XYZ file of C-alpha atoms in Angstrom:
365
model
C 178.405 165.940 146.600
C 176.009 167.904 144.647
C 172.338 168.971 146.163
C 171.481 165.361 145.672
C 168.796 165.182 143.488
C 167.018 168.251 143.708
C 164.613 169.245 140.977
C 166.050 171.562 138.308
C 163.455 174.307 136.573
C 166.282 175.934 134.883
C 166.173 174.224 131.466
C 169.087 176.383 130.225
C 171.449 173.714 131.729
C 170.232 171.385 128.837
C 170.555 174.214 126.190
C 173.757 172.997 124.828
C 172.603 169.457 123.963
C 170.168 171.315 121.212
C 172.694 170.719 118.402
C 171.648 167.119 118.754
C 168.018 168.431 117.027
C 169.847 168.880 113.725
C 171.029 165.669 112.808
C 169.514 162.990 111.346
C 167.307 160.907 113.452
C 169.123 157.711 112.870
C 172.309 158.818 113.728
C 174.181 158.257 116.933
C 174.643 161.845 117.447
C 170.693 162.767 117.809
C 171.248 160.696 121.049
C 174.683 162.041 122.046
C 176.559 164.689 120.861
C 179.033 165.288 118.001
C 182.336 166.835 118.711
C 184.045 164.055 121.287
C 186.829 162.117 120.572
C 185.367 158.910 121.082
C 181.985 156.990 121.592
C 180.756 153.633 123.041
C 177.913 151.551 123.291
C 177.216 150.665 126.961
C 175.319 147.067 126.329
C 172.584 146.184 128.648
C 173.124 142.844 130.396
C 170.845 139.935 129.846
C 169.688 136.756 131.685
C 169.826 133.181 131.142
C 168.400 130.237 132.640
C 168.415 126.435 132.018
C 167.234 123.398 134.411
C 169.739 122.415 136.734
C 168.547 118.756 136.816
C 169.026 118.228 132.524
C 171.336 121.361 132.281
C 169.578 121.989 129.011
C 165.868 123.207 127.814
C 166.819 121.550 124.646
C 164.072 118.261 123.915
C 162.312 119.454 127.201
C 158.245 120.883 126.832
C 158.802 124.225 128.663
C 155.025 124.624 129.168
C 155.035 121.551 131.873
C 158.501 121.432 133.019
C 156.965 123.434 136.300
C 154.334 120.972 137.076
C 154.891 119.902 140.428
C 158.077 122.139 140.935
C 157.673 123.730 144.548
C 160.578 126.392 144.044
C 161.141 127.569 140.481
C 163.949 129.662 141.387
C 165.702 126.663 142.838
C 165.178 124.316 140.018
C 166.745 126.946 137.412
C 170.345 127.775 137.152
C 170.043 131.453 136.546
C 172.717 133.815 135.766
C 173.405 137.413 134.451
C 175.714 137.097 130.786
C 176.706 139.022 128.020
C 175.549 139.752 124.204
C 178.900 138.190 123.377
C 178.412 135.030 125.322
C 174.600 135.073 123.527
C 176.412 135.410 120.330
C 178.224 132.218 121.767
C 175.369 130.157 122.084
C 173.619 130.575 119.382
C 176.446 130.877 116.665
C 176.044 134.383 115.654
C 178.729 137.104 115.274
C 179.201 139.686 118.045
C 180.464 143.239 116.698
C 179.909 146.676 117.776
C 176.736 147.235 115.408
C 175.347 143.902 116.625
C 171.410 143.503 117.375
C 170.353 141.552 119.860
C 167.832 140.464 118.680
C 169.749 139.090 115.943
C 172.042 137.396 118.097
C 169.748 135.118 119.421
C 168.360 134.473 115.936
C 164.797 136.321 116.677
C 165.083 138.927 114.022
C 161.298 139.005 114.390
C 158.437 138.043 117.187
C 159.429 137.453 120.554
C 163.004 137.532 121.729
C 162.849 136.548 125.289
C 162.803 132.746 126.244
C 165.294 132.383 122.927
C 166.844 128.923 123.463
C 170.481 128.053 122.172
C 172.076 124.803 121.012
C 173.771 124.386 124.116
C 170.701 124.451 126.404
C 170.577 127.861 127.729
C 167.379 130.100 127.490
C 168.081 133.746 127.088
C 165.899 136.579 128.215
C 165.416 140.035 126.698
C 167.323 143.232 127.092
C 165.775 145.901 128.958
C 165.003 149.204 126.390
C 165.407 152.422 128.015
C 166.878 151.849 130.941
C 170.744 150.729 132.343
C 170.133 148.894 135.098
C 171.588 150.301 137.818
C 174.340 148.033 138.915
C 175.759 148.990 135.304
C 175.195 152.348 135.960
C 177.059 152.302 139.340
C 180.107 150.810 137.485
C 180.088 152.745 134.571
C 179.600 156.252 136.995
C 182.965 155.628 139.101
C 184.636 155.731 135.893
C 182.549 158.804 134.840
C 183.415 160.469 137.500
C 187.044 159.956 137.301
C 187.028 161.705 133.619
C 185.290 165.263 134.711
C 186.326 168.121 136.715
C 183.034 168.141 138.171
C 182.134 164.715 139.576
C 179.798 166.434 142.274
C 177.953 168.618 139.871
C 175.666 167.693 136.951
C 172.681 166.842 135.413
C 170.003 163.796 135.331
C 167.587 164.368 132.584
C 164.800 161.721 133.510
C 162.087 160.839 130.539
C 158.683 162.192 131.552
C 156.869 159.088 130.076
C 157.710 156.306 132.634
C 154.473 155.328 134.279
C 153.466 156.896 137.635
C 156.058 159.706 137.491
C 153.764 162.592 137.033
C 150.435 160.926 137.661
C 149.264 158.109 139.234
C 148.392 156.796 135.799
C 150.414 154.069 134.128
C 151.343 151.585 136.968
C 150.217 148.362 138.419
C 151.631 145.112 139.907
C 150.840 141.828 139.023
C 151.300 139.391 141.656
C 150.398 135.593 141.127
C 147.568 134.333 143.229
C 148.657 131.504 145.332
C 145.124 129.426 144.498
C 146.748 129.279 140.681
C 144.706 131.848 139.440
C 145.426 134.473 136.939
C 147.917 136.928 138.350
C 145.927 139.652 140.240
C 146.664 143.459 139.062
C 147.225 145.873 142.209
C 147.684 149.508 141.644
C 150.892 151.298 142.517
C 149.279 154.526 142.303
C 145.730 154.050 142.436
C 143.449 156.425 141.191
C 140.345 157.168 143.166
C 138.132 158.063 140.155
C 138.733 155.040 138.307
C 135.942 152.325 137.781
C 136.369 148.729 138.329
C 135.575 147.532 135.153
C 138.083 149.789 133.262
C 140.880 146.848 133.626
C 140.794 145.256 129.908
C 144.162 145.090 128.361
C 146.050 145.832 131.579
C 148.177 142.356 131.367
C 149.827 143.747 128.366
C 152.877 145.202 128.209
C 152.347 148.995 126.723
C 154.760 151.495 124.444
C 152.792 154.719 124.933
C 154.403 157.537 125.995
C 152.809 157.771 129.686
C 153.799 154.102 130.583
C 156.783 152.177 129.004
C 156.735 148.187 130.127
C 159.261 147.945 133.248
C 159.242 143.910 133.077
C 161.788 141.886 134.218
C 163.826 139.645 132.089
C 162.465 135.850 131.268
C 159.279 136.976 131.988
C 157.722 133.986 130.619
C 159.317 132.126 133.345
C 157.709 134.370 135.936
C 154.914 134.132 133.957
C 154.487 130.310 134.278
C 155.497 130.481 137.983
C 152.318 132.576 138.439
C 150.180 129.668 137.030
C 151.453 127.617 138.930
C 150.471 129.397 141.738
C 153.826 129.756 143.585
C 153.996 132.324 146.133
C 156.427 135.026 146.257
C 157.310 135.810 142.426
C 156.158 139.081 141.084
C 156.166 140.659 138.058
C 155.968 144.474 137.683
C 154.085 145.561 134.378
C 152.794 148.695 132.845
C 149.272 148.804 132.810
C 147.397 150.721 129.874
C 146.791 154.598 130.631
C 143.163 154.230 129.035
C 142.452 151.801 132.293
C 141.599 154.972 134.114
C 138.500 156.543 132.544
C 139.348 159.961 134.024
C 142.991 161.006 133.760
C 144.634 161.797 137.468
C 145.875 164.599 138.897
C 149.601 166.012 138.048
C 151.465 165.801 141.093
C 149.530 161.735 142.358
C 152.485 159.987 141.078
C 155.823 160.072 142.515
C 156.870 163.626 141.872
C 154.828 166.782 143.701
C 152.489 168.970 141.968
C 155.208 171.583 141.743
C 157.445 169.413 139.683
C 154.738 167.391 137.980
C 153.328 170.963 136.246
C 156.941 172.757 135.952
C 158.871 173.030 133.038
C 159.970 170.136 130.756
C 163.283 170.067 128.947
C 162.157 168.803 125.572
C 164.559 167.533 122.633
C 163.663 166.671 118.924
C 160.598 168.277 118.514
C 157.058 166.650 118.809
C 159.032 162.975 119.373
C 157.824 162.936 122.989
C 161.165 163.178 124.659
C 160.700 165.663 127.202
C 162.301 165.131 130.451
C 162.641 166.458 134.086
C 166.289 167.625 135.060
C 167.313 166.840 138.342
C 170.860 167.626 140.168
C 173.182 165.005 140.095
C 176.869 164.190 139.639
C 178.682 161.322 138.088
C 179.517 160.329 141.802
C 176.083 160.226 143.134
C 175.428 157.474 140.924
C 178.687 155.729 141.462
C 177.163 154.716 145.401
C 174.831 151.685 144.518
C 172.451 152.640 146.644
C 171.405 155.738 144.385
C 168.418 154.175 143.341
C 166.670 154.387 147.221
C 167.508 158.095 146.873
C 166.510 158.952 143.620
C 162.829 160.781 143.854
C 162.131 159.477 140.361
C 162.311 155.420 141.735
C 159.500 153.769 143.633
C 160.678 150.522 143.389
C 164.706 149.928 143.739
C 164.472 146.813 141.773
C 163.257 148.308 138.861
C 164.405 152.027 139.349
C 164.948 153.671 135.541
C 168.015 155.183 135.141
C 168.276 158.875 134.131
C 167.926 158.762 130.039
C 170.713 161.560 129.917
C 173.316 162.423 131.966
C 176.125 165.132 131.913
C 178.590 166.963 134.494
C 178.445 170.501 134.899
C 181.978 170.854 132.786
C 180.585 168.685 130.208
C 183.481 166.822 129.623
C 180.960 163.515 128.741
C 177.599 162.485 127.982
C 175.747 159.158 129.001
C 172.516 158.957 127.073
C 170.257 155.882 127.054
C 167.352 156.484 124.459
C 163.884 155.193 125.340
C 163.840 153.054 122.219
C 167.147 151.476 122.806
C 168.378 148.143 124.491
C 172.033 149.716 124.798
C 173.658 153.317 126.444
C 175.746 155.674 124.507
C 178.690 157.802 126.184
C 180.462 160.248 124.496
C 183.565 161.486 126.083
C 187.632 161.275 125.578
C 189.198 158.435 124.436
C 190.587 157.545 127.847
C 187.272 157.641 129.047
C 186.264 154.612 126.275
C 189.082 152.797 127.059
C 188.758 152.574 130.898
C 185.335 152.166 130.193
C 186.020 148.632 128.152
C 188.057 147.823 130.678
C 185.583 147.868 133.799
C 184.477 144.434 135.107
C 180.732 143.999 134.805
C 180.357 145.893 132.030
C 180.319 144.872 128.684
C 181.432 148.043 126.266
C 182.164 148.608 122.811
C 183.697 151.114 120.909
C 181.627 152.711 118.041
C 182.183 155.740 115.550
C 179.705 157.995 114.782
C 178.335 156.865 111.336
C 177.314 153.620 113.459
C 174.134 152.022 112.531
C 172.288 150.655 115.493
C 169.103 150.282 113.793
C 167.876 146.680 113.120
C 168.902 146.547 109.526
C 172.623 147.717 110.731
C 173.243 144.393 111.775
C 174.601 143.247 108.783
C 176.855 140.511 109.929
C 173.568 138.482 111.484
C 171.161 138.573 108.724
C 168.522 136.256 108.728
C 168.735 133.006 107.016
């Protein structure tokens, strides 16, 4: 195995990706490099649920359904599912450039909690992060398509809350009394004032702390209002909640790493990464979150933003604003990924439009 997850201060390891900066920002070639035989899109999985008793949300009042329910999880059928199944539920068309919001007929506004005619309620996808199980399944394949499965680089976006300093992360735990969920800071800033918690119950999209909320968060919020013990939603607090900026090194990573060099792509877009030694074989082990130095809670483990082997045989990249992960490699690699159980993978062309407007087959009515 590689020197597992050791910090890489040598930014030259990433310079071979520099040509991506010359590509149009809307192109997938600005996320994964040109010049590979084939390209694929790994769709981030979603969850769906429905009441066990009625087997449908149709005709039910969601705001009152949980009143008097002692065990919210036991009252629901909850399962991990695919975009293709979401399309089947909503009668939309699954295709390589599909956008999840359009598949569930929520082109504008909140996607989480969309209810299909067949009674299932669908959660949202995760942006900027491939779940740990999917990454492990993909990495087992990736390891077979490189001469250096034990050696490579994992680039982790520096903007995840609590990574470089204690700013940007909070826990929200429902109170047994039924009060509003209480915020418990994961990395508390000793200089923060107690009266600066405004807006901390909202997600943030600021560079220093992107939300890491669970899917179906409306369901968990309802559990919190009902006072159900054991439910926990993890959200990212707004950085401005702390009046004084915490020191670098007060987060998960040491001061040496937190103040060290960053690999930066695409100029002033905020795409700056901390590099770590990691081969595909490291991530093929499903227990990788417990060993990754950038992971605080294994349940909400952030995947690398970019991963590549030392022989540059392929690149896996999860752009911060994307709800799917891109892979560039050989045709054999893409074919095997598409055939891997537990993954939803589609082959795409380099001219694919993955913006919201690129989904021409599911335009709003």
